[in-house]
JSON list of C-alpha atoms in Angstrom, two decimals:
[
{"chain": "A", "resi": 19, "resn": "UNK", "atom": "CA", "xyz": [53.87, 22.50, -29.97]},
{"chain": "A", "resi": 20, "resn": "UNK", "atom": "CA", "xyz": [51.62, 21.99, -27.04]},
{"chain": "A", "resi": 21, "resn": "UNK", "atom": "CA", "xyz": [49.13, 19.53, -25.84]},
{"chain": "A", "resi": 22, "resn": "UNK", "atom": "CA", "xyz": [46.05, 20.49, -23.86]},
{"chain": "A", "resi": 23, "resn": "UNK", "atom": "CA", "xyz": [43.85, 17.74, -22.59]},
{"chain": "A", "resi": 24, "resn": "UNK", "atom": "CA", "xyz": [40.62, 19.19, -21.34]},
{"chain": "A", "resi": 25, "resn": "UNK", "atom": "CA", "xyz": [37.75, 18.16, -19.73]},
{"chain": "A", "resi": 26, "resn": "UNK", "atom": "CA", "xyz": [34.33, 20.00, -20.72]},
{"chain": "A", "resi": 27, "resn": "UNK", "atom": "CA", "xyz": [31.42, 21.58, -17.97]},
{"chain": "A", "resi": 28, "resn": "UNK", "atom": "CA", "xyz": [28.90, 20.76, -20.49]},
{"chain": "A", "resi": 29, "resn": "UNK", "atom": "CA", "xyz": [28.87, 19.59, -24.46]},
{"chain": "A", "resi": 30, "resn": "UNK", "atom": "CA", "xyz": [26.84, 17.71, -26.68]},
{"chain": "A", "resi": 31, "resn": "UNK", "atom": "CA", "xyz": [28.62, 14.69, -28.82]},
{"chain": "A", "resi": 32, "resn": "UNK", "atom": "CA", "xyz": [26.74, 17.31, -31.78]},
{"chain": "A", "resi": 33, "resn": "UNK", "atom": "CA", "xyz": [28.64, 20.22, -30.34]},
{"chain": "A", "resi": 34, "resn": "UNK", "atom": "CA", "xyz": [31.84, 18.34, -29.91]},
{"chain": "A", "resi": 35, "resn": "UNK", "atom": "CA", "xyz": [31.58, 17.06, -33.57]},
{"chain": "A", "resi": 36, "resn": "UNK", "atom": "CA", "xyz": [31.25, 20.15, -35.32]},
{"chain": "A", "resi": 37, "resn": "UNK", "atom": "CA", "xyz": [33.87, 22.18, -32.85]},
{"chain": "A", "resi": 38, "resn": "UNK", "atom": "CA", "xyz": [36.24, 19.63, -33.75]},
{"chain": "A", "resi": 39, "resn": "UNK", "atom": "CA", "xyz": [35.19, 19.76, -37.35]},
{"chain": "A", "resi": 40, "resn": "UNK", "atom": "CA", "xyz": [36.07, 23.56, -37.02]},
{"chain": "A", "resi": 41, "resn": "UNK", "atom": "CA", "xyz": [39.18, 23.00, -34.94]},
{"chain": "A", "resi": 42, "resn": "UNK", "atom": "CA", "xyz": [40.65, 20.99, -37.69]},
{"chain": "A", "resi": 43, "resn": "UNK", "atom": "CA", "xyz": [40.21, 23.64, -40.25]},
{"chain": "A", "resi": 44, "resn": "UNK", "atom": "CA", "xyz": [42.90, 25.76, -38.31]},
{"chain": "A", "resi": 45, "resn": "UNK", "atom": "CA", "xyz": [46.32, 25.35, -39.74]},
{"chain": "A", "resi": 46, "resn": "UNK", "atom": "CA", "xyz": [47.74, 25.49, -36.69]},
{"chain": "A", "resi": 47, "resn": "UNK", "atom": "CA", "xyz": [46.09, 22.42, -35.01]},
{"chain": "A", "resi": 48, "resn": "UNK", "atom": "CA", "xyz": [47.52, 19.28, -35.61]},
{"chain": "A", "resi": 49, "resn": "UNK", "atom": "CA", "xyz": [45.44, 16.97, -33.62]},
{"chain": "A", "resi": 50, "resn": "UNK", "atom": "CA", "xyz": [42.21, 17.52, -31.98]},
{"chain": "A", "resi": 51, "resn": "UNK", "atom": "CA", "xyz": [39.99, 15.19, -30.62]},
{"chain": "A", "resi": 52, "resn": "UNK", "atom": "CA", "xyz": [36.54, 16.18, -29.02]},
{"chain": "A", "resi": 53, "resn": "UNK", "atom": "CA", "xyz": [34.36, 13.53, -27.00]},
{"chain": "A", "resi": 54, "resn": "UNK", "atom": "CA", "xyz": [30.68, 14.75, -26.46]},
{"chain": "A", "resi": 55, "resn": "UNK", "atom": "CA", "xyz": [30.09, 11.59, -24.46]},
{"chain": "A", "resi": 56, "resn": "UNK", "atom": "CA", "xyz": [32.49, 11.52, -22.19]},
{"chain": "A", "resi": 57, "resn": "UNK", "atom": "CA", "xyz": [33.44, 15.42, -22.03]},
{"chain": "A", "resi": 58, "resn": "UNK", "atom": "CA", "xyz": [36.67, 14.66, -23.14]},
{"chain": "A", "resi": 59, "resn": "UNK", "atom": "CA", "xyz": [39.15, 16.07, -25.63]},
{"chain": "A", "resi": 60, "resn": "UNK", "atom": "CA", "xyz": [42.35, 17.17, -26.60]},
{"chain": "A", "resi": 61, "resn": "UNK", "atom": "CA", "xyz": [44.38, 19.24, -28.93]},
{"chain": "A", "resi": 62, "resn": "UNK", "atom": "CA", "xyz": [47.41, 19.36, -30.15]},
{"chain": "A", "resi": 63, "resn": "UNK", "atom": "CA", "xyz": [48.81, 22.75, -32.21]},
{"chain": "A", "resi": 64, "resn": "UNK", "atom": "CA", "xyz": [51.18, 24.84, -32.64]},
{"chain": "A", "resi": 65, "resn": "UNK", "atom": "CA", "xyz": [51.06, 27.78, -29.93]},
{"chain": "A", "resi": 66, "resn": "UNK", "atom": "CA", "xyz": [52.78, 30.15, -31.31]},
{"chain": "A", "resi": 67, "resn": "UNK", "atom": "CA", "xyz": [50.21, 30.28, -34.24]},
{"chain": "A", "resi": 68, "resn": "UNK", "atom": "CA", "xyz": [47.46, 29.69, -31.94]},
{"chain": "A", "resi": 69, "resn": "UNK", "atom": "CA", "xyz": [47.62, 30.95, -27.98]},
{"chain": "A", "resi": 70, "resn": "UNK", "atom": "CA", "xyz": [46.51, 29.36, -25.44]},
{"chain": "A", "resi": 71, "resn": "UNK", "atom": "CA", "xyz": [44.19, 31.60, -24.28]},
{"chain": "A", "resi": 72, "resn": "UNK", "atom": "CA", "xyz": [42.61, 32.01, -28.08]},
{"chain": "A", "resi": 73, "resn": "UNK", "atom": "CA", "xyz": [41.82, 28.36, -28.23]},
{"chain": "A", "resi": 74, "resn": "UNK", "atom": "CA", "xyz": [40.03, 28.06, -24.63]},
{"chain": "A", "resi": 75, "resn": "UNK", "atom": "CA", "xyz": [38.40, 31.49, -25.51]},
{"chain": "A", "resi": 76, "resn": "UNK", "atom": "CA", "xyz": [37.23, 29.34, -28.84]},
{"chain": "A", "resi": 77, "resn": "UNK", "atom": "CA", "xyz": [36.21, 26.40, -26.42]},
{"chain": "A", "resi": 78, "resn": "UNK", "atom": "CA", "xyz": [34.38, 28.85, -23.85]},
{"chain": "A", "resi": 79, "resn": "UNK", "atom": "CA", "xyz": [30.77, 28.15, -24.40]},
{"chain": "A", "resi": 80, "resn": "UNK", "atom": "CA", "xyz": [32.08, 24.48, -23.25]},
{"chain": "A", "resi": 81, "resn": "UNK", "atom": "CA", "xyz": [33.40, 25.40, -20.11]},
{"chain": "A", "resi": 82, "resn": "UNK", "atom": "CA", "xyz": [36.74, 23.75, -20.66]},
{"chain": "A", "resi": 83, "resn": "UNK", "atom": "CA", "xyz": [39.02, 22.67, -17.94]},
{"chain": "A", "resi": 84, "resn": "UNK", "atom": "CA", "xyz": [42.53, 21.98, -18.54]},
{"chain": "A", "resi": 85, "resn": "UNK", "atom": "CA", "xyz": [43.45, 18.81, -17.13]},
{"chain": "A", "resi": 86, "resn": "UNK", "atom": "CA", "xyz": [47.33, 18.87, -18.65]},
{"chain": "A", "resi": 87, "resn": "UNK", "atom": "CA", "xyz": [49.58, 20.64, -20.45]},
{"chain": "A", "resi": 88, "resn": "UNK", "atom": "CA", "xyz": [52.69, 19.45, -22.21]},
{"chain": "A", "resi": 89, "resn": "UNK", "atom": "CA", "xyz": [55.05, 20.79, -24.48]},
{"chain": "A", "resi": 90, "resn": "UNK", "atom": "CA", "xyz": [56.05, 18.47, -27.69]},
{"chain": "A", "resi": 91, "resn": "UNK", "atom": "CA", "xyz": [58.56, 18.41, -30.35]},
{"chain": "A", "resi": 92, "resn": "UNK", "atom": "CA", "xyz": [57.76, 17.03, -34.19]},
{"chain": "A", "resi": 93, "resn": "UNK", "atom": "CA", "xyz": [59.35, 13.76, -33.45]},
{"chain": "A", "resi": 94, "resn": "UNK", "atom": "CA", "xyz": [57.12, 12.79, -30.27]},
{"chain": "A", "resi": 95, "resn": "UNK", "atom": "CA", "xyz": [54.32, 14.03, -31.91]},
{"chain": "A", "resi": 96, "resn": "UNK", "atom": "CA", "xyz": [55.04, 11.62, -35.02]},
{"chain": "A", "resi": 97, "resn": "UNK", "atom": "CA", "xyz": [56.28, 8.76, -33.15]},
{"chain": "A", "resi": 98, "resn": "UNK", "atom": "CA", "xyz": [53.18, 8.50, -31.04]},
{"chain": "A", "resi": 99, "resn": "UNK", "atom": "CA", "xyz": [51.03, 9.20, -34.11]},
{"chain": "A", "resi": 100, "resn": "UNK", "atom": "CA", "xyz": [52.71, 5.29, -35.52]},
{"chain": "A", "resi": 101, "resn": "UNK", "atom": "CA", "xyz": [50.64, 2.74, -35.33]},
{"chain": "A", "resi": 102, "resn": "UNK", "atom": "CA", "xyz": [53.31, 0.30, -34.28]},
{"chain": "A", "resi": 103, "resn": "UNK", "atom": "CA", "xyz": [52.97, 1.86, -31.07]},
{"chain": "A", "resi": 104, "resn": "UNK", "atom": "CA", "xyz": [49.84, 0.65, -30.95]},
{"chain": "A", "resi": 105, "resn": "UNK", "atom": "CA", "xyz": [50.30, -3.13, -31.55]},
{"chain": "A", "resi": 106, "resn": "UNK", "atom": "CA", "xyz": [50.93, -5.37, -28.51]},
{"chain": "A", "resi": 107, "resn": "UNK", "atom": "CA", "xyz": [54.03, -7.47, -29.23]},
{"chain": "A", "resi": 108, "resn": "UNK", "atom": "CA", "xyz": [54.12, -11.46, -28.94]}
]
C-alpha cells in the first residue's frame, strides 16, 4: 500500500467533494481525503491495483503535486486508523 499526500494547483471544495466521492468508489483506495479549501489531500490504496501514475492521471485536471510518498503495511494503516491514537492521555 502507498500513501500520496498531495497538494492541488487549483480545486474547488465542489470538485474535491465529488473526486473524492469517486475516489472512494475504487476498490483499491482505502483512504482518500480531498480538501477544496486548503488544496490538500491524500490517498491511501493499494498500488498494485491502482498505479501511481493512473491515480495522478485521474487527479490531472487538479494539477496535483506530490508532497510525500510512503509505503504502508495493513497493520500501520489500521493502527493509525484507531481512535485511541487520537485521545491525549492524562
Amino acid at each position: 500500500m502507498m500513501r500520496l499526500d498531495i497538494k492541488f494547483g487549483k480545486i474547488t471544495p465542489d470538485e474535491a467533494r465529488e473526486m473524492q466521492y469517486k475516489l472512494s468508489l475504487d476498490a483499491a483506495v482505502y483512504r482518500v481525503f480531498l480538501n477544496g479549501y486548503s488544496k490538500y489531500g491524500y490517498v491511501v490504496f493499494d498500488n498494485s491495483k491502482l498505479p501511481k501514475e493512473k491515480l495522478l492521471e485521474m487527479l490531472k485536471p487538479f494539477e496535483p503535486e506530490v508532497i510525500s510518498e510512503k509505503e504502508l503495511t495493513l497493520q500501520e494503516l489500521v493502527e493509525n486508523s484507531l481512535s485511541r491514537k487520537n485521545i491525549i492521555s492524562a
